[in-house]
Short mmCIF file of C-alpha atoms and ligand atoms in Angstrom, two decimals:
data_model
loop_
_atom_site.label_atom_id
_atom_site.label_comp_id
_atom_site.label_asym_id
_atom_site.label_seq_id
_atom_site.Cartn_x
_atom_site.Cartn_y
_atom_site.Cartn_z
CA MET W 1 -24.78 -18.29 31.61
CA SER W 2 -21.90 -15.90 32.27
CA ASN W 3 -18.38 -16.48 30.94
CA ARG W 4 -16.69 -19.49 32.50
CA MET W 5 -13.29 -17.87 32.68
CA TRP W 6 -14.02 -14.38 33.97
CA GLY W 7 -17.79 -14.26 34.47
CA GLY W 8 -17.87 -14.26 38.28
CA ARG W 9 -19.32 -10.78 38.53
CA PHE W 10 -21.55 -10.99 35.45
CA ALA W 11 -25.21 -12.02 35.52
CA SER W 12 -25.54 -12.83 31.82
CA SER W 13 -23.40 -13.80 28.85
CA PRO W 14 -22.17 -11.21 26.35
CA ASN W 15 -24.22 -10.07 23.40
CA ALA W 16 -23.43 -11.95 20.17
CA ILE W 17 -21.97 -8.83 18.55
CA MET W 18 -19.87 -8.24 21.67
CA GLN W 19 -18.55 -11.75 21.32
CA GLU W 20 -17.78 -11.22 17.66
CA ILE W 21 -15.84 -8.01 18.18
CA ASN W 22 -14.08 -9.34 21.25
CA ALA W 23 -12.96 -12.77 20.14
CA SER W 24 -9.54 -13.27 18.61
CA ILE W 25 -9.49 -17.06 18.47
CA ASP W 26 -10.00 -17.17 14.70
CA PHE W 27 -6.57 -15.66 14.23
CA ASP W 28 -4.64 -16.10 17.48
CA LYS W 29 -5.02 -19.89 17.40
CA ARG W 30 -1.84 -19.59 15.39
CA LEU W 31 -0.06 -18.91 18.68
CA TYR W 32 -1.03 -22.26 20.18
CA SER W 33 2.47 -23.74 20.31
CA GLN W 34 3.95 -20.59 21.85
CA ASP W 35 1.07 -20.46 24.34
CA ILE W 36 1.60 -24.06 25.37
CA ALA W 37 5.37 -23.54 25.67
CA GLY W 38 4.72 -20.50 27.88
CA SER W 39 2.33 -22.48 30.09
CA ILE W 40 4.76 -25.38 30.39
CA ALA W 41 7.52 -23.02 31.56
CA HIS W 42 5.17 -21.16 33.88
CA ALA W 43 3.86 -24.34 35.54
CA ASN W 44 7.38 -25.74 35.97
CA MET W 45 8.38 -22.53 37.67
CA LEU W 46 5.27 -22.50 39.90
CA ALA W 47 6.16 -26.03 41.06
CA LYS W 48 9.83 -25.26 41.58
CA THR W 49 9.02 -22.23 43.72
CA GLY W 50 6.45 -24.23 45.70
CA ILE W 51 3.52 -22.13 44.52
CA ILE W 52 1.81 -25.26 43.16
CA SER W 53 2.48 -28.90 44.01
CA ASN W 54 4.62 -31.20 41.88
CA ASP W 55 1.59 -33.43 41.35
CA ASP W 56 -0.42 -30.54 40.00
CA ASN W 57 2.46 -29.60 37.73
CA LEU W 58 2.70 -33.15 36.44
CA ALA W 59 -0.99 -33.20 35.61
CA ILE W 60 -0.68 -29.79 33.90
CA GLN W 61 2.30 -30.92 31.82
CA LYS W 62 0.51 -34.06 30.67
CA GLY W 63 -2.64 -32.14 29.88
CA LEU W 64 -0.78 -29.51 27.85
CA GLU W 65 1.00 -32.20 25.91
CA ALA W 66 -2.33 -33.84 25.09
CA ILE W 67 -3.78 -30.49 23.97
CA SER W 68 -0.80 -29.87 21.73
CA LYS W 69 -1.45 -33.21 20.02
CA GLU W 70 -5.16 -32.50 19.71
CA ILE W 71 -4.48 -29.20 17.98
CA GLU W 72 -1.85 -30.67 15.69
CA GLN W 73 -4.18 -33.49 14.70
CA ASN W 74 -7.05 -31.07 14.10
CA LYS W 75 -9.08 -32.63 16.89
CA PHE W 76 -9.34 -29.52 19.03
CA THR W 77 -12.58 -27.56 19.04
CA PHE W 78 -11.90 -23.84 19.18
CA SER W 79 -14.67 -21.82 20.74
CA THR W 80 -15.50 -18.16 20.17
CA GLU W 81 -17.09 -17.93 23.60
CA LEU W 82 -13.67 -18.61 25.06
CA GLU W 83 -12.38 -15.56 23.18
CA ASP W 84 -8.76 -16.35 22.54
CA ILE W 85 -6.13 -19.06 22.39
CA HIS W 86 -5.15 -18.56 26.03
CA MET W 87 -8.61 -19.28 27.41
CA ASN W 88 -9.36 -22.01 24.87
CA ILE W 89 -6.32 -23.93 26.02
CA GLU W 90 -6.86 -23.31 29.71
CA ASN W 91 -10.48 -24.36 29.47
CA ARG W 92 -9.59 -27.56 27.64
CA LEU W 93 -6.96 -28.26 30.26
CA ALA W 94 -9.64 -28.08 32.93
CA GLU W 95 -11.80 -30.49 30.94
CA LEU W 96 -8.89 -32.90 30.73
CA ILE W 97 -7.33 -32.69 34.20
CA GLY W 98 -9.85 -30.85 36.39
CA GLU W 99 -8.72 -29.01 39.52
CA PRO W 100 -4.95 -28.55 38.84
CA ALA W 101 -5.76 -26.66 35.62
CA LYS W 102 -7.31 -23.90 37.69
CA ARG W 103 -3.98 -23.29 39.42
CA LEU W 104 -2.08 -22.64 36.17
CA HIS W 105 -3.14 -19.00 35.95
CA THR W 106 -1.63 -18.20 39.37
CA ALA W 107 0.81 -15.27 39.15
CA ARG W 108 0.15 -14.53 35.49
CA SER W 109 -2.38 -12.74 33.34
CA ARG W 110 -3.38 -12.92 29.73
CA ASN W 111 -1.55 -9.61 29.34
CA ASP W 112 1.90 -11.02 30.04
CA GLN W 113 0.85 -14.28 28.41
CA VAL W 114 -0.02 -12.73 25.05
CA ALA W 115 3.08 -10.51 25.06
CA THR W 116 5.22 -13.60 25.67
CA ASP W 117 3.46 -15.72 23.06
CA PHE W 118 3.65 -13.06 20.40
CA LYS W 119 7.28 -12.25 21.11
CA LEU W 120 8.16 -15.93 20.81
CA TYR W 121 6.29 -15.99 17.50
CA MET W 122 8.08 -12.88 16.22
CA ARG W 123 11.47 -14.34 17.16
CA GLN W 124 10.71 -17.43 15.12
CA SER W 125 9.40 -15.35 12.21
CA ALA W 126 12.49 -13.16 12.19
CA ASP W 127 14.74 -16.24 12.22
CA MET W 128 12.80 -17.78 9.36
CA LEU W 129 12.90 -14.60 7.28
CA ILE W 130 16.65 -14.30 7.85
CA GLU W 131 17.05 -17.85 6.48
CA GLN W 132 14.88 -17.08 3.49
CA ILE W 133 16.78 -13.90 2.70
CA SER W 134 19.99 -15.93 2.76
CA ASP W 135 18.43 -18.38 0.30
CA LEU W 136 17.56 -15.56 -2.07
CA GLN W 137 21.06 -14.13 -1.72
CA SER W 138 22.51 -17.52 -2.61
CA ALA W 139 20.33 -17.73 -5.73
CA LEU W 140 21.46 -14.24 -6.76
CA ILE W 141 25.12 -15.04 -6.19
CA ILE W 142 24.97 -18.11 -8.41
CA ARG W 143 23.50 -16.02 -11.23
CA ALA W 144 25.97 -13.19 -10.57
CA LYS W 145 28.89 -15.58 -11.00
CA GLU W 146 27.49 -16.86 -14.30
CA ASN W 147 27.04 -13.28 -15.44
CA ALA W 148 30.20 -11.61 -14.21
CA ASN W 149 31.03 -10.90 -17.87
CA THR W 150 27.53 -10.23 -19.15
CA ILE W 151 27.31 -6.62 -20.22
CA MET W 152 24.09 -4.67 -19.90
CA PRO W 153 23.16 -1.01 -19.91
CA GLY W 154 23.38 0.65 -16.52
CA PHE W 155 20.68 3.25 -16.01
CA THR W 156 20.16 6.41 -14.10
CA HIS W 157 16.75 8.06 -14.52
CA LEU W 158 16.03 4.88 -16.53
CA GLN W 159 18.15 6.47 -19.27
CA SER W 160 21.19 4.64 -20.60
CA ALA W 161 24.06 5.83 -18.43
CA GLN W 162 27.13 3.58 -18.52
CA PRO W 163 27.54 -0.10 -19.34
CA VAL W 164 27.64 -2.40 -16.31
CA THR W 165 27.83 -6.13 -15.82
CA PHE W 166 24.68 -8.07 -15.03
CA GLY W 167 26.55 -9.77 -12.20
CA HIS W 168 27.19 -6.35 -10.68
CA HIS W 169 23.50 -5.49 -10.92
CA LEU W 170 22.48 -8.73 -9.19
CA LEU W 171 25.03 -8.23 -6.43
CA ALA W 172 23.49 -4.83 -5.72
CA TYR W 173 20.42 -6.71 -4.49
CA VAL W 174 22.60 -9.06 -2.44
CA GLU W 175 23.88 -5.97 -0.59
CA MET W 176 20.37 -4.62 0.01
CA LEU W 177 19.18 -7.98 1.26
CA ASP W 178 22.11 -8.17 3.62
CA ARG W 179 21.07 -4.90 5.21
CA ASP W 180 17.54 -6.31 5.51
CA LYS W 181 18.96 -9.30 7.30
CA SER W 182 21.02 -7.20 9.64
CA ARG W 183 17.97 -5.08 10.51
CA LEU W 184 16.05 -8.24 11.42
CA LYS W 185 18.99 -9.56 13.43
CA ASP W 186 19.27 -6.26 15.21
CA ALA W 187 15.55 -6.25 16.03
CA ARG W 188 15.98 -9.82 17.21
CA THR W 189 18.55 -8.80 19.84
CA ARG W 190 15.89 -6.62 21.46
CA MET W 191 13.50 -9.57 21.57
CA ASN W 192 15.58 -11.33 24.18
CA GLU W 193 13.59 -10.20 27.21
CA CYS W 194 10.74 -12.30 28.51
CA PRO W 195 7.51 -10.54 29.64
CA LEU W 196 6.13 -13.61 31.45
CA GLY W 197 5.63 -12.92 35.16
CA SER W 198 4.79 -9.26 34.65
CA ALA W 199 1.23 -10.45 35.30
CA ALA W 200 -1.58 -8.00 34.53
CA LEU W 201 0.60 -4.89 34.81
CA ALA W 202 2.03 -4.56 38.29
CA GLY W 203 3.89 -7.82 38.83
CA THR W 204 2.76 -10.33 41.44
CA SER W 205 2.94 -11.00 45.18
CA PHE W 206 3.88 -14.66 44.59
CA PRO W 207 7.57 -15.60 44.94
CA ILE W 208 7.99 -16.39 41.23
CA ASP W 209 11.30 -16.99 39.49
CA ARG W 210 11.29 -14.99 36.28
CA GLU W 211 14.88 -15.87 35.43
CA MET W 212 13.79 -19.48 35.27
CA THR W 213 10.86 -18.98 32.88
CA ALA W 214 12.93 -16.62 30.72
CA LYS W 215 15.70 -19.21 30.35
CA GLU W 216 13.30 -22.09 29.74
CA LEU W 217 11.69 -20.18 26.89
CA GLY W 218 15.04 -19.28 25.33
CA PHE W 219 15.12 -15.62 26.35
CA SER W 220 18.26 -14.07 27.83
CA ARG W 221 16.51 -12.43 30.79
CA PRO W 222 13.15 -11.19 32.07
CA THR W 223 11.85 -7.71 31.20
CA ALA W 224 12.66 -5.21 33.92
CA ASN W 225 9.44 -3.20 34.08
CA SER W 226 6.08 -4.94 34.25
CA LEU W 227 4.14 -1.93 32.92
CA ASP W 228 6.41 -1.70 29.90
CA ALA W 229 6.39 -5.44 29.35
CA VAL W 230 2.63 -5.83 28.94
CA SER W 231 2.20 -2.69 26.87
CA ASP W 232 5.16 -3.09 24.53
CA ARG W 233 4.65 -4.04 20.90
CA ASP W 234 7.93 -2.58 19.63
CA PHE W 235 9.08 -6.07 18.75
CA VAL W 236 6.23 -6.38 16.25
CA LEU W 237 6.75 -2.88 14.89
CA GLU W 238 10.47 -3.32 14.43
CA THR W 239 9.98 -6.59 12.61
CA LEU W 240 7.32 -5.05 10.39
CA GLY W 241 9.55 -2.03 9.76
CA ALA W 242 12.44 -4.24 8.68
CA ALA W 243 9.98 -6.34 6.66
CA SER W 244 8.71 -3.20 4.88
CA ILE W 245 12.19 -2.17 3.77
CA CYS W 246 12.87 -5.70 2.56
CA ALA W 247 9.55 -5.73 0.68
CA MET W 248 10.48 -2.38 -0.88
CA HIS W 249 13.73 -3.91 -2.14
CA LEU W 250 11.88 -6.90 -3.57
CA SER W 251 9.44 -4.51 -5.20
CA ARG W 252 12.23 -2.64 -6.98
CA PHE W 253 13.77 -5.86 -8.25
CA ALA W 254 10.37 -7.17 -9.30
CA GLU W 255 9.79 -3.99 -11.29
CA GLU W 256 13.10 -4.49 -13.07
CA LEU W 257 12.12 -8.06 -13.94
CA VAL W 258 8.84 -6.77 -15.36
CA ILE W 259 10.70 -4.23 -17.50
CA TRP W 260 13.45 -6.64 -18.55
CA SER W 261 11.04 -9.39 -19.55
CA SER W 262 9.01 -7.07 -21.83
CA ALA W 263 9.19 -7.55 -25.61
CA GLN W 264 10.86 -4.14 -25.87
CA PHE W 265 13.75 -5.09 -23.57
CA LYS W 266 13.95 -8.89 -23.81
CA PHE W 267 16.87 -8.94 -21.36
CA VAL W 268 15.46 -11.93 -19.52
CA GLN W 269 12.82 -14.56 -19.97
CA LEU W 270 11.00 -15.76 -16.90
CA SER W 271 10.50 -19.51 -16.82
CA ASP W 272 7.13 -21.13 -17.55
CA GLN W 273 7.00 -21.97 -13.86
CA PHE W 274 6.94 -18.32 -12.91
CA SER W 275 4.84 -16.87 -15.75
CA THR W 276 1.20 -17.02 -16.74
CA GLY W 277 -0.59 -16.82 -20.07
CA SER W 278 -3.41 -14.58 -21.15
CA SER W 279 -6.89 -15.99 -21.73
CA ILE W 280 -7.34 -13.83 -24.82
CA MET W 281 -3.87 -13.04 -26.23
CA PRO W 282 -2.10 -16.30 -27.04
CA GLN W 283 1.32 -14.70 -27.44
CA LYS W 284 1.42 -13.35 -23.90
CA ARG W 285 3.73 -14.51 -21.15
CA ASN W 286 2.90 -12.41 -18.15
CA PRO W 287 5.28 -11.78 -15.26
CA ASP W 288 2.49 -12.18 -12.66
CA ALA W 289 4.75 -13.40 -9.87
CA ALA W 290 7.01 -10.37 -10.30
CA GLU W 291 4.00 -8.05 -10.37
CA LEU W 292 2.58 -9.55 -7.19
CA ILE W 293 5.94 -9.29 -5.44
CA ARG W 294 6.05 -5.68 -6.59
CA ALA W 295 2.68 -5.14 -4.91
CA LYS W 296 3.32 -6.93 -1.60
CA ILE W 297 4.92 -3.84 -0.10
CA GLY W 298 1.39 -2.39 0.06
CA ARG W 299 0.05 -4.79 2.65
CA ILE W 300 3.40 -5.18 4.45
CA MET W 301 3.97 -1.49 4.93
CA GLY W 302 0.24 -1.17 5.57
CA ALA W 303 0.60 -3.55 8.51
CA HIS W 304 3.39 -1.43 9.97
CA THR W 305 1.38 1.76 9.56
CA SER W 306 -1.73 0.09 10.93
CA LEU W 307 -0.03 -1.07 14.13
CA MET W 308 1.77 2.25 14.59
CA ILE W 309 -1.61 3.94 14.55
CA VAL W 310 -3.12 1.38 16.92
CA MET W 311 -0.29 1.90 19.42
CA LYS W 312 -0.07 5.66 19.15
CA GLY W 313 -1.71 7.40 22.09
CA LEU W 314 -2.42 4.21 24.08
CA PRO W 315 -2.04 4.89 27.79
CA LEU W 316 -0.08 2.33 29.83
CA ALA W 317 -0.46 -0.50 30.31
CA TYR W 318 -2.42 -3.10 28.26
CA SER W 319 -5.46 -2.02 26.26
CA LYS W 320 -7.62 -4.29 24.15
CA ASP W 321 -6.67 -2.19 21.12
CA MET W 322 -3.48 -4.22 21.15
CA GLN W 323 -5.33 -7.34 20.06
CA GLU W 324 -5.42 -5.65 16.63
CA ASP W 325 -1.70 -6.33 16.32
CA LYS W 326 -1.96 -9.90 15.15
CA GLN W 327 -3.90 -10.19 11.90
CA VAL W 328 -1.92 -7.51 10.12
CA ALA W 329 1.40 -8.86 11.38
CA PHE W 330 0.60 -12.46 10.43
CA ASP W 331 -0.55 -11.36 6.99
CA ALA W 332 2.47 -9.14 6.38
CA LEU W 333 5.05 -11.72 7.42
CA ASP W 334 3.32 -14.56 5.55
CA ASN W 335 3.38 -12.45 2.44
CA LEU W 336 6.99 -11.38 2.80
CA SER W 337 7.91 -15.02 3.21
CA LEU W 338 5.96 -15.93 0.08
CA ALA W 339 7.51 -13.05 -1.88
CA LEU W 340 11.02 -14.10 -0.87
CA ALA W 341 10.36 -17.69 -1.93
CA ALA W 342 8.85 -16.61 -5.26
CA MET W 343 11.74 -14.26 -5.95
CA ALA W 344 14.31 -16.96 -5.21
CA GLY W 345 12.48 -19.31 -7.58
CA MET W 346 12.30 -16.72 -10.35
CA VAL W 347 15.97 -15.80 -10.04
CA ALA W 348 17.10 -19.43 -10.15
CA ASP W 349 14.95 -20.13 -13.21
CA LEU W 350 15.24 -17.07 -15.40
CA THR W 351 16.98 -17.16 -18.77
CA VAL W 352 19.41 -14.34 -19.44
CA ASN W 353 19.49 -12.97 -22.98
CA LYS W 354 23.13 -11.91 -23.06
CA GLN W 355 22.98 -10.75 -26.68
CA ALA W 356 20.04 -8.41 -26.10
CA MET W 357 21.71 -6.99 -23.00
CA ASN W 358 24.99 -6.47 -24.80
CA ASP W 359 23.33 -4.84 -27.82
CA ALA W 360 21.38 -2.50 -25.58
CA ALA W 361 24.49 -1.65 -23.57
CA GLY W 362 25.96 0.32 -26.46
CA ILE W 363 22.82 2.32 -27.18
CA GLY W 364 22.57 5.92 -26.01
CA PHE W 365 26.30 6.80 -26.24
CA SER W 366 26.88 4.89 -23.03
CA THR W 367 30.68 5.03 -23.34
CA ALA W 368 30.81 8.82 -23.55
CA THR W 369 32.25 9.04 -20.04
CA ASP W 370 35.08 6.79 -21.20
CA ILE W 371 36.08 9.40 -23.81
CA ALA W 372 36.15 12.10 -21.18
CA ASP W 373 38.16 9.87 -18.82
CA TRP W 374 40.61 9.08 -21.67
CA LEU W 375 41.18 12.78 -22.35
CA VAL W 376 41.92 13.34 -18.67
CA ARG W 377 44.22 10.35 -18.40
CA GLU W 378 46.07 10.46 -21.73
CA ALA W 379 46.02 14.16 -22.65
CA ASN W 380 45.97 15.74 -19.18
CA VAL W 381 42.76 17.65 -20.05
CA PRO W 382 40.89 18.89 -16.95
CA PHE W 383 37.73 16.79 -16.44
CA ARG W 384 35.28 19.67 -16.96
CA ASP W 385 36.88 20.50 -20.34
CA ALA W 386 37.00 16.81 -21.25
CA HIS W 387 33.26 16.59 -20.45
CA HIS W 388 32.59 19.50 -22.81
CA ILE W 389 34.72 18.04 -25.64
CA THR W 390 32.98 14.69 -25.29
CA GLY W 391 29.62 16.45 -25.41
CA GLN W 392 30.57 17.75 -28.86
CA ALA W 393 31.44 14.22 -29.99
CA VAL W 394 28.06 12.99 -28.77
CA ALA W 395 26.29 15.82 -30.59
CA LEU W 396 28.13 14.93 -33.79
CA ALA W 397 27.27 11.23 -33.51
CA GLU W 398 23.67 12.13 -32.81
CA LYS W 399 23.52 14.41 -35.85
CA LYS W 400 25.08 11.77 -38.11
CA GLN W 401 22.98 9.03 -36.45
CA ILE W 402 26.05 6.89 -35.79
CA LYS W 403 27.63 5.28 -32.72
CA LEU W 404 30.56 6.95 -30.95
CA GLU W 405 32.98 4.33 -32.27
CA GLU W 406 31.82 5.13 -35.82
CA ILE W 407 33.06 8.72 -35.64
CA SER W 408 36.13 9.03 -37.87
CA LEU W 409 39.48 10.02 -36.42
CA LYS W 410 39.37 13.12 -38.63
CA ASP W 411 36.07 14.17 -37.10
CA PHE W 412 37.35 13.45 -33.60
CA GLN W 413 40.40 15.61 -34.25
CA LYS W 414 38.23 18.40 -35.63
CA ILE W 415 36.61 18.47 -32.20
CA ASP W 416 39.94 18.31 -30.36
CA LYS W 417 43.43 17.86 -31.76
CA ARG W 418 44.61 15.96 -28.72
CA ILE W 419 42.49 12.93 -29.62
CA ASP W 420 44.41 10.17 -31.42
CA ASP W 421 43.53 6.69 -32.66
CA ARG W 422 44.01 5.11 -29.23
CA ILE W 423 40.54 6.52 -28.45
CA PHE W 424 38.91 3.69 -30.41
CA SER W 425 40.19 1.03 -28.05
CA ILE W 426 38.18 2.46 -25.16
CA LEU W 427 34.89 2.95 -26.96
CA SER W 428 33.59 -0.61 -26.75
CA VAL W 429 31.26 -1.55 -23.92
CA LYS W 430 33.56 -4.45 -23.10
CA ASN W 431 36.55 -2.22 -22.51
CA SER W 432 34.37 0.24 -20.67
CA VAL W 433 33.25 -2.26 -18.03
CA ALA W 434 36.69 -3.89 -17.83
CA SER W 435 38.20 -0.51 -17.00
CA ARG W 436 35.91 0.13 -14.02
CA THR W 437 38.13 -1.61 -11.50
CA SER W 438 37.74 0.82 -8.61
CA TYR W 439 36.56 -0.89 -5.40
CA GLY W 440 32.82 -1.54 -5.77
CA GLY W 441 32.99 -0.92 -9.53
CA THR W 442 31.50 -3.03 -12.29
CA ALA W 443 34.60 -4.73 -13.80
CA PRO W 444 34.14 -8.51 -14.26
CA ASN W 445 37.14 -9.26 -12.04
CA ASN W 446 35.63 -7.22 -9.25
CA ILE W 447 32.40 -9.17 -9.58
CA LEU W 448 34.16 -12.52 -9.38
CA ALA W 449 36.01 -11.35 -6.27
CA GLN W 450 32.75 -10.14 -4.69
CA VAL W 451 31.06 -13.42 -5.50
CA LYS W 452 33.81 -15.25 -3.65
CA THR W 453 33.50 -12.98 -0.63
CA TRP W 454 29.74 -13.47 -0.54
CA GLN W 455 29.95 -17.22 -0.91
CA LYS W 456 32.29 -17.34 2.06
CA LYS W 457 30.06 -15.06 4.12
CA LEU W 458 26.96 -17.10 3.42
CA ASP W 459 28.69 -20.39 4.13
CA ASN W 460 29.85 -19.11 7.53
CA LYS W 461 26.58 -17.49 8.54
N1 LIG M 1 -6.65 -11.79 23.16
C1 LIG M 1 -5.97 -10.77 23.87
C2 LIG M 1 -4.94 -10.06 22.96
O1 LIG M 1 -4.69 -10.54 21.94
C3 LIG M 1 -5.24 -11.35 25.03
C4 LIG M 1 -5.04 -10.42 26.17
C5 LIG M 1 -6.35 -10.08 26.77
N2 LIG M 1 -6.23 -9.44 28.02
C6 LIG M 1 -7.25 -8.91 28.62
N3 LIG M 1 -7.03 -8.38 29.75
N4 LIG M 1 -8.42 -8.89 28.06
O2 LIG M 1 -4.45 -9.01 23.26
#
């Protein structure tokens, strides 16, 4: 028997392998609610414009509602022969209501249907991710407030650079996540055009009302070019691009958690809820969640690359290649969502070892820049010279294996006469961070002010 939906010109049914490569139902059944919403809007419009009768529309609406329930209650039988979610639903509709179901596909095609369904899905995904990013930001802000005064080493090249506050470090991620959010929001503004009614590629001869379907589905307007509308997957690519950058940020933070939770650093301890043990080494507490978050960028960026390559070189308009857009996108966005949730959980739960952070903050002559700054400020030494003088102090401390604050005044003055005993007051890590009050700097007061600003922003989002 030939295919029920499009088999008019075919004498036999497709080969089993053909069916296997062609069918997308196993993964696009996820689009069922968007597909039903699209059909509801389309049928309402067909009735309003007089293309189908009100009675037919009524039957269609009832049937679609019943199908929605069947799917939600796991009573719907999905069939590979019917290829995809669009034909599975339409076929079931015919089983339920007969004749009127066959009128639903008037003035549309699966090409505009799938573009509409997937865009609706992406809009919802972007909205959900934006919410989740806000949740993670909130978790970070709470910990930043608690740790506005917690001093830790700041690194460049992963070498001790200058002391910073842990709150400052956490707020750095709040900034990154905010850019991630704004990229998703920006992508979202370009997802406001509805492809439905573009039909196969050329539009339709029926007097449809595309404004009406666009509005009913929550779009701002219909797409303006039918060829573009059925062949566009920018909305998926943009979302995956923004998702990749966000995943990259999470990966960097996850890596820091892995480093910080090691026995050598001990800056933080991840909670039991977000750690695992080793089956052979009883002492181990492994940061598996952080490691997996660190790795998620692989599949998320992979999805973006994969779809870019699928789309590259495709002639207008729709090609079946585009069916390869869904699995990778679903997988990538599911995993970003999971990573965001896991990261928010870890941040809320982790124990901060303030002592270990503070002790480490002083290692590696991290207040050397403060000496140079002092020379500039108090003795009017040009910064380059001050840098050189400080370098000599560091060399001396290194040779004597002592901290900078343990250098005697006599030794300091041997290096440069202009140094006096006021130098000692700036050598502690506490004074160092407190002095960094420039806008965006690490001083505890700055952090508390930033926390306030962020709390307000997130409350008013
Ligand atoms: N399952 C298809 C997809 O995901 C739907 C569109 C099919 N259109 C067609 N003309 N075969 O892209």
